[in-house]
Amino acid sequence: MKHIIHTNGNVNGTARNTSDCPHVALPEEMFFIISIAGVLENLIILLAVIKNKTLQSPMYLFVCSLAVSDMLGSLYKIVENILIMFRNMGYLKPRGSFEATADDIIDTMFILSLLGSIFSLLAIAVDRYITIFHALQYHSIVTTRRTIATLAVIWTFCIGSGIAMVIFSHHVPTVLTFASLFPLMLVFILCLYVHMFLLARSHVRNISTLPRANMRGAITLTILLGVFIFCWAPFILHILLMTFCPRNPYCTCYMSLFQVNGMLIMCNGVIDPFIYAFRSPELRGAFRRMISYC
């Protein structure tokens, strides 16, 4: 979504014309460092799961899907910074065909990061629901083959949707579709949580006898969801304001925080691996084994 993701100049100009709020600029070096950290951390998560057969369960496969989404959210900024550096050095022709194609690829990576995170969190939520309320049938319902098939469908849909959104990025319905996925995910997970709460009230004794790992997984999902909302909601709001009230002083005042909102997205990819490691003894053990091998 070229006119939204790469709008530093437009946002600044709009804010200066219609708002007294100063544009908040952050050093590009900060973006680059946080992006590198996000890529490395999530890569470690992926390697830990790949190298440890005990972690190759449906739950951790969904976690890997979320880690890939976070990594894309960090990687797009690294690629963008490298291209800007090459352009400033004169190796790329400004507004040339290669730069336009590279922008489309970067935008697709960004959209994939959001879509992948949304559907990975939804998959984890459904997985936790089945773990808690259908514990005895869990291994027959959630098999590795079904998990891989689900992930294949999710990422095929995300890739197709990401490409379509970039192609039609200048159309308002596309922006609305992109922005509406965020609240729709929240509504679905909220409904799932309410249903889980109502079931829990009627099955208190059964819930209390579940292994602690099952409940720990549900709490981990809640933390991941909270961090995701905190990091992405400001940018989603920015998209809506940029589309519907770009000249309103109050809107442009909020849009002066564009780079801060972008930084929050970068931070999401850095925070999530710490949540996995803090909440999962299995992952911590895998990290220790990987360090000892090194």
Coordinates of C-alpha atoms in Angstrom, one line a residue:
M1 CA 0.0 0.0 0.0
K2 CA 2.5 2.5 -1.3
H3 CA 0.5 5.6 -0.6
I4 CA 0.1 4.7 3.1
I5 CA 3.3 2.7 4.0
H6 CA 5.6 5.1 2.3
T7 CA 4.0 8.4 3.2
N8 CA 6.6 10.2 5.3
G9 CA 6.7 13.1 2.9
N10 CA 3.0 13.4 2.3
V11 CA 2.2 13.1 6.0
N12 CA 4.7 15.7 6.9
G13 CA 3.4 18.1 4.3
T14 CA -0.2 17.6 5.3
A15 CA 0.6 18.1 9.0
R16 CA 2.5 21.4 8.3
N17 CA -0.4 22.8 6.2
T18 CA -3.3 21.9 8.6
S19 CA -1.8 21.3 12.0
D20 CA 0.6 22.8 14.5
C21 CA 1.7 19.4 15.7
P22 CA 5.4 18.9 14.9
H23 CA 6.4 15.8 13.0
V24 CA 8.0 13.2 15.2
A25 CA 11.1 11.8 13.5
L26 CA 13.1 8.8 14.7
P27 CA 16.6 7.9 13.6
E28 CA 16.7 5.4 10.7
E29 CA 19.5 3.6 12.6
M30 CA 17.0 2.8 15.4
F31 CA 14.6 1.2 12.9
F32 CA 17.5 -0.8 11.3
I33 CA 18.8 -2.1 14.7
I34 CA 15.4 -3.1 15.9
S35 CA 14.6 -4.8 12.6
I36 CA 17.9 -6.8 12.7
A37 CA 17.1 -7.9 16.3
G38 CA 13.6 -8.9 15.2
V39 CA 14.9 -11.0 12.3
L40 CA 17.6 -12.7 14.4
E41 CA 15.3 -13.5 17.4
N42 CA 12.5 -15.0 15.2
L43 CA 15.1 -17.0 13.2
I44 CA 16.4 -18.5 16.5
I45 CA 12.8 -19.5 17.3
L46 CA 12.5 -21.2 13.9
L47 CA 15.8 -23.0 14.3
A48 CA 14.9 -24.2 17.8
V49 CA 11.7 -25.8 16.6
I50 CA 13.4 -27.3 13.5
K51 CA 16.3 -28.8 15.5
N52 CA 14.2 -30.2 18.3
K53 CA 11.7 -33.0 17.5
T54 CA 10.0 -32.5 20.9
L55 CA 9.0 -29.0 19.8
Q56 CA 7.6 -30.1 16.4
S57 CA 4.0 -30.2 17.6
P58 CA 1.0 -28.4 16.2
M59 CA 1.2 -25.7 18.8
Y60 CA 4.8 -24.8 18.0
L61 CA 4.1 -25.0 14.2
F62 CA 1.6 -22.3 14.7
V63 CA 4.1 -20.3 16.8
C64 CA 6.6 -20.7 13.9
S65 CA 4.0 -19.3 11.6
L66 CA 3.7 -16.2 13.9
A67 CA 7.5 -16.0 14.0
V68 CA 7.6 -15.9 10.2
S69 CA 5.1 -13.1 10.2
D70 CA 7.1 -11.1 12.8
M71 CA 10.2 -11.7 10.8
L72 CA 8.6 -10.4 7.6
G73 CA 7.5 -7.3 9.6
S74 CA 11.2 -6.7 10.4
L75 CA 12.7 -7.8 7.1
Y76 CA 10.7 -5.4 5.0
K77 CA 12.3 -2.4 6.8
I78 CA 15.8 -3.8 6.3
V79 CA 15.2 -4.3 2.6
E80 CA 13.7 -0.8 2.4
N81 CA 16.7 0.8 4.1
I82 CA 19.1 -1.1 1.8
L83 CA 17.3 0.1 -1.3
I84 CA 17.3 3.7 0.0
M85 CA 21.0 3.5 0.7
F86 CA 21.7 2.2 -2.9
R87 CA 19.5 4.9 -4.3
N88 CA 21.3 7.6 -2.4
M89 CA 24.6 6.2 -3.6
G90 CA 23.4 6.5 -7.2
Y91 CA 23.1 2.8 -7.9
L92 CA 19.3 2.9 -8.4
K93 CA 17.4 5.2 -10.7
P94 CA 14.9 7.3 -8.6
R95 CA 11.3 6.4 -9.6
G96 CA 12.6 3.8 -12.0
S97 CA 10.9 0.5 -12.9
F98 CA 13.2 -1.5 -10.5
E99 CA 12.4 0.8 -7.6
A100 CA 8.6 0.6 -8.4
T101 CA 8.9 -3.2 -8.4
A102 CA 11.0 -3.3 -5.2
D103 CA 8.4 -1.0 -3.5
D104 CA 5.6 -3.5 -4.5
I105 CA 7.6 -6.4 -3.0
I106 CA 8.3 -4.4 0.2
D107 CA 4.6 -3.5 0.5
T108 CA 3.6 -7.1 0.0
M109 CA 6.0 -8.2 2.8
F110 CA 4.5 -5.6 5.1
I111 CA 0.9 -6.7 4.3
L112 CA 1.9 -10.4 4.7
S113 CA 3.3 -9.6 8.1
L114 CA -0.1 -8.3 9.3
L115 CA -2.2 -11.0 7.6
G116 CA 0.1 -13.7 8.7
S117 CA 0.0 -12.5 12.3
I118 CA -3.7 -12.2 12.3
F119 CA -4.4 -15.7 11.0
S120 CA -1.6 -17.3 13.0
L121 CA -3.1 -15.8 16.2
L122 CA -6.5 -17.1 15.1
A123 CA -5.0 -20.6 14.6
I124 CA -3.3 -20.5 18.0
A125 CA -6.6 -19.4 19.6
V126 CA -8.5 -22.3 18.0
D127 CA -5.7 -24.7 19.0
R128 CA -5.9 -23.5 22.6
Y129 CA -9.6 -23.8 22.7
I130 CA -9.5 -27.4 21.5
T131 CA -6.6 -28.1 24.0
I132 CA -8.7 -26.9 27.0
F133 CA -12.2 -28.1 26.1
H134 CA -11.5 -31.2 24.0
A135 CA -8.3 -32.4 25.7
L136 CA -9.0 -36.1 25.3
Q137 CA -9.7 -35.8 21.6
Y138 CA -7.0 -33.1 20.9
H139 CA -4.4 -35.4 19.3
S140 CA -7.0 -37.0 17.0
I141 CA -8.5 -33.6 16.0
V142 CA -5.3 -31.5 15.7
T143 CA -2.8 -33.8 13.8
T144 CA 0.5 -32.7 12.3
R145 CA -0.9 -33.3 8.8
R146 CA -3.9 -31.1 9.4
T147 CA -1.8 -28.4 11.0
I148 CA 0.5 -28.3 7.9
A149 CA -2.5 -28.2 5.6
T150 CA -4.0 -25.4 7.7
L151 CA -0.8 -23.4 7.5
A152 CA -0.6 -24.0 3.8
V153 CA -4.1 -22.7 3.3
I154 CA -3.4 -19.7 5.6
W155 CA -0.2 -18.6 3.8
T156 CA -1.6 -19.2 0.3
F157 CA -4.5 -17.0 1.2
C158 CA -2.2 -14.4 2.8
I159 CA 0.1 -14.3 -0.3
G160 CA -2.8 -14.0 -2.7
S161 CA -4.5 -11.3 -0.6
G162 CA -1.2 -9.4 -0.1
I163 CA -0.5 -9.3 -3.9
A164 CA -4.1 -8.2 -4.6
M165 CA -4.0 -5.5 -2.0
V166 CA -0.8 -4.1 -3.5
I167 CA -2.2 -4.1 -7.0
F168 CA -5.4 -2.3 -5.9
S169 CA -3.8 -0.3 -3.1
H170 CA -5.1 3.0 -4.4
H171 CA -8.8 2.0 -4.1
V172 CA -10.7 2.8 -0.9
P173 CA -12.4 -0.7 -0.7
T174 CA -8.9 -2.2 -0.6
V175 CA -7.9 0.0 2.3
L176 CA -11.1 -0.8 4.2
T177 CA -10.6 -4.5 3.6
F178 CA -7.0 -4.3 4.9
A179 CA -8.0 -2.2 8.0
S180 CA -11.2 -4.3 8.7
L181 CA -9.2 -7.6 9.1
F182 CA -7.8 -6.2 12.4
P183 CA -11.1 -5.6 14.2
L184 CA -12.7 -8.7 12.7
M185 CA -9.9 -10.8 14.2
L186 CA -10.4 -9.1 17.6
V187 CA -14.2 -9.8 17.4
F188 CA -13.7 -13.5 16.6
I189 CA -11.1 -14.1 19.3
L190 CA -13.3 -12.1 21.8
C191 CA -16.3 -14.3 21.0
L192 CA -14.0 -17.4 21.4
Y193 CA -12.9 -16.1 24.8
V194 CA -16.4 -15.4 25.9
H195 CA -17.4 -18.9 24.8
M196 CA -14.4 -20.3 26.7
F197 CA -15.4 -18.3 29.8
L198 CA -19.0 -19.6 29.7
L199 CA -17.8 -23.2 29.2
A200 CA -15.3 -22.8 32.0
R201 CA -18.0 -21.7 34.4
S202 CA -20.0 -24.8 33.7
H203 CA -16.9 -27.1 33.7
V204 CA -14.9 -25.6 36.6
R205 CA -13.8 -29.0 38.0
N206 CA -12.8 -30.3 34.6
I207 CA -10.8 -27.2 33.8
S208 CA -9.0 -27.3 37.1
T209 CA -7.8 -30.9 36.4
L210 CA -6.2 -29.9 33.1
P211 CA -2.4 -29.9 32.9
R212 CA -0.9 -26.6 33.7
A213 CA 0.8 -26.5 30.2
N214 CA -2.7 -26.2 28.6
M215 CA -3.7 -23.2 30.7
R216 CA -0.2 -21.7 30.3
G217 CA -0.7 -21.8 26.5
A218 CA -4.0 -19.9 26.8
I219 CA -2.3 -17.3 29.0
T220 CA 0.6 -17.0 26.5
L221 CA -2.0 -16.4 23.7
T222 CA -3.6 -13.7 25.7
I223 CA -0.2 -11.9 26.2
L224 CA 0.7 -12.3 22.5
L225 CA -2.7 -10.9 21.5
G226 CA -2.4 -8.0 23.8
V227 CA 1.1 -7.1 22.5
F228 CA -0.2 -7.5 18.9
I229 CA -3.1 -5.1 19.5
F230 CA -0.8 -2.5 21.3
C231 CA 1.7 -2.6 18.5
W232 CA -0.5 -2.7 15.4
A233 CA -3.6 -0.7 16.4
P234 CA -2.0 2.8 16.1
F235 CA -0.9 2.0 12.5
I236 CA -4.4 0.7 11.6
L237 CA -5.8 3.9 12.9
H238 CA -3.3 5.9 10.9
I239 CA -4.5 4.1 7.7
L240 CA -8.1 5.0 8.4
L241 CA -7.3 8.6 9.2
M242 CA -5.1 8.9 6.1
T243 CA -7.9 7.6 3.9
F244 CA -10.9 9.5 5.3
C245 CA -9.6 12.7 6.9
P246 CA -6.1 13.5 5.5
R247 CA -6.7 17.3 5.8
N248 CA -8.4 17.4 9.2
P249 CA -6.1 19.1 11.8
Y250 CA -6.8 16.5 14.4
C251 CA -6.1 13.7 12.0
T252 CA -2.9 15.2 10.7
C253 CA -1.8 15.8 14.3
Y254 CA -2.1 12.1 15.0
M255 CA -0.5 11.2 11.7
S256 CA 2.6 13.2 12.7
L257 CA 3.3 10.1 14.9
F258 CA 3.7 8.0 11.8
Q259 CA 7.3 6.9 12.5
V260 CA 6.4 6.1 16.2
N261 CA 3.6 3.9 15.0
G262 CA 6.0 2.2 12.6
M263 CA 8.5 1.6 15.4
L264 CA 5.8 -0.1 17.4
I265 CA 5.3 -2.6 14.6
M266 CA 9.0 -3.3 14.6
C267 CA 8.9 -3.8 18.4
N268 CA 6.2 -6.5 18.0
G269 CA 8.7 -8.7 16.2
V270 CA 11.3 -8.2 19.0
I271 CA 8.9 -8.7 21.9
D272 CA 7.1 -11.9 20.8
P273 CA 10.2 -14.2 20.9
F274 CA 10.8 -13.1 24.5
I275 CA 7.2 -14.0 25.3
Y276 CA 7.7 -17.5 23.8
A277 CA 11.0 -18.0 25.7
F278 CA 9.6 -16.7 29.0
R279 CA 6.4 -18.7 28.9
S280 CA 7.8 -22.0 27.4
P281 CA 10.2 -24.1 29.5
E282 CA 10.6 -26.4 26.4
L283 CA 11.9 -23.5 24.3
R284 CA 14.2 -22.3 27.0
G285 CA 15.7 -25.8 27.2
A286 CA 16.1 -25.8 23.4
F287 CA 17.9 -22.5 23.6
R288 CA 20.3 -23.8 26.2
R289 CA 21.1 -26.8 24.1
M290 CA 21.7 -24.6 21.0
I291 CA 24.0 -22.4 23.0
S292 CA 25.9 -25.4 24.5
Y293 CA 26.4 -26.8 21.0
C294 CA 27.9 -23.5 19.9

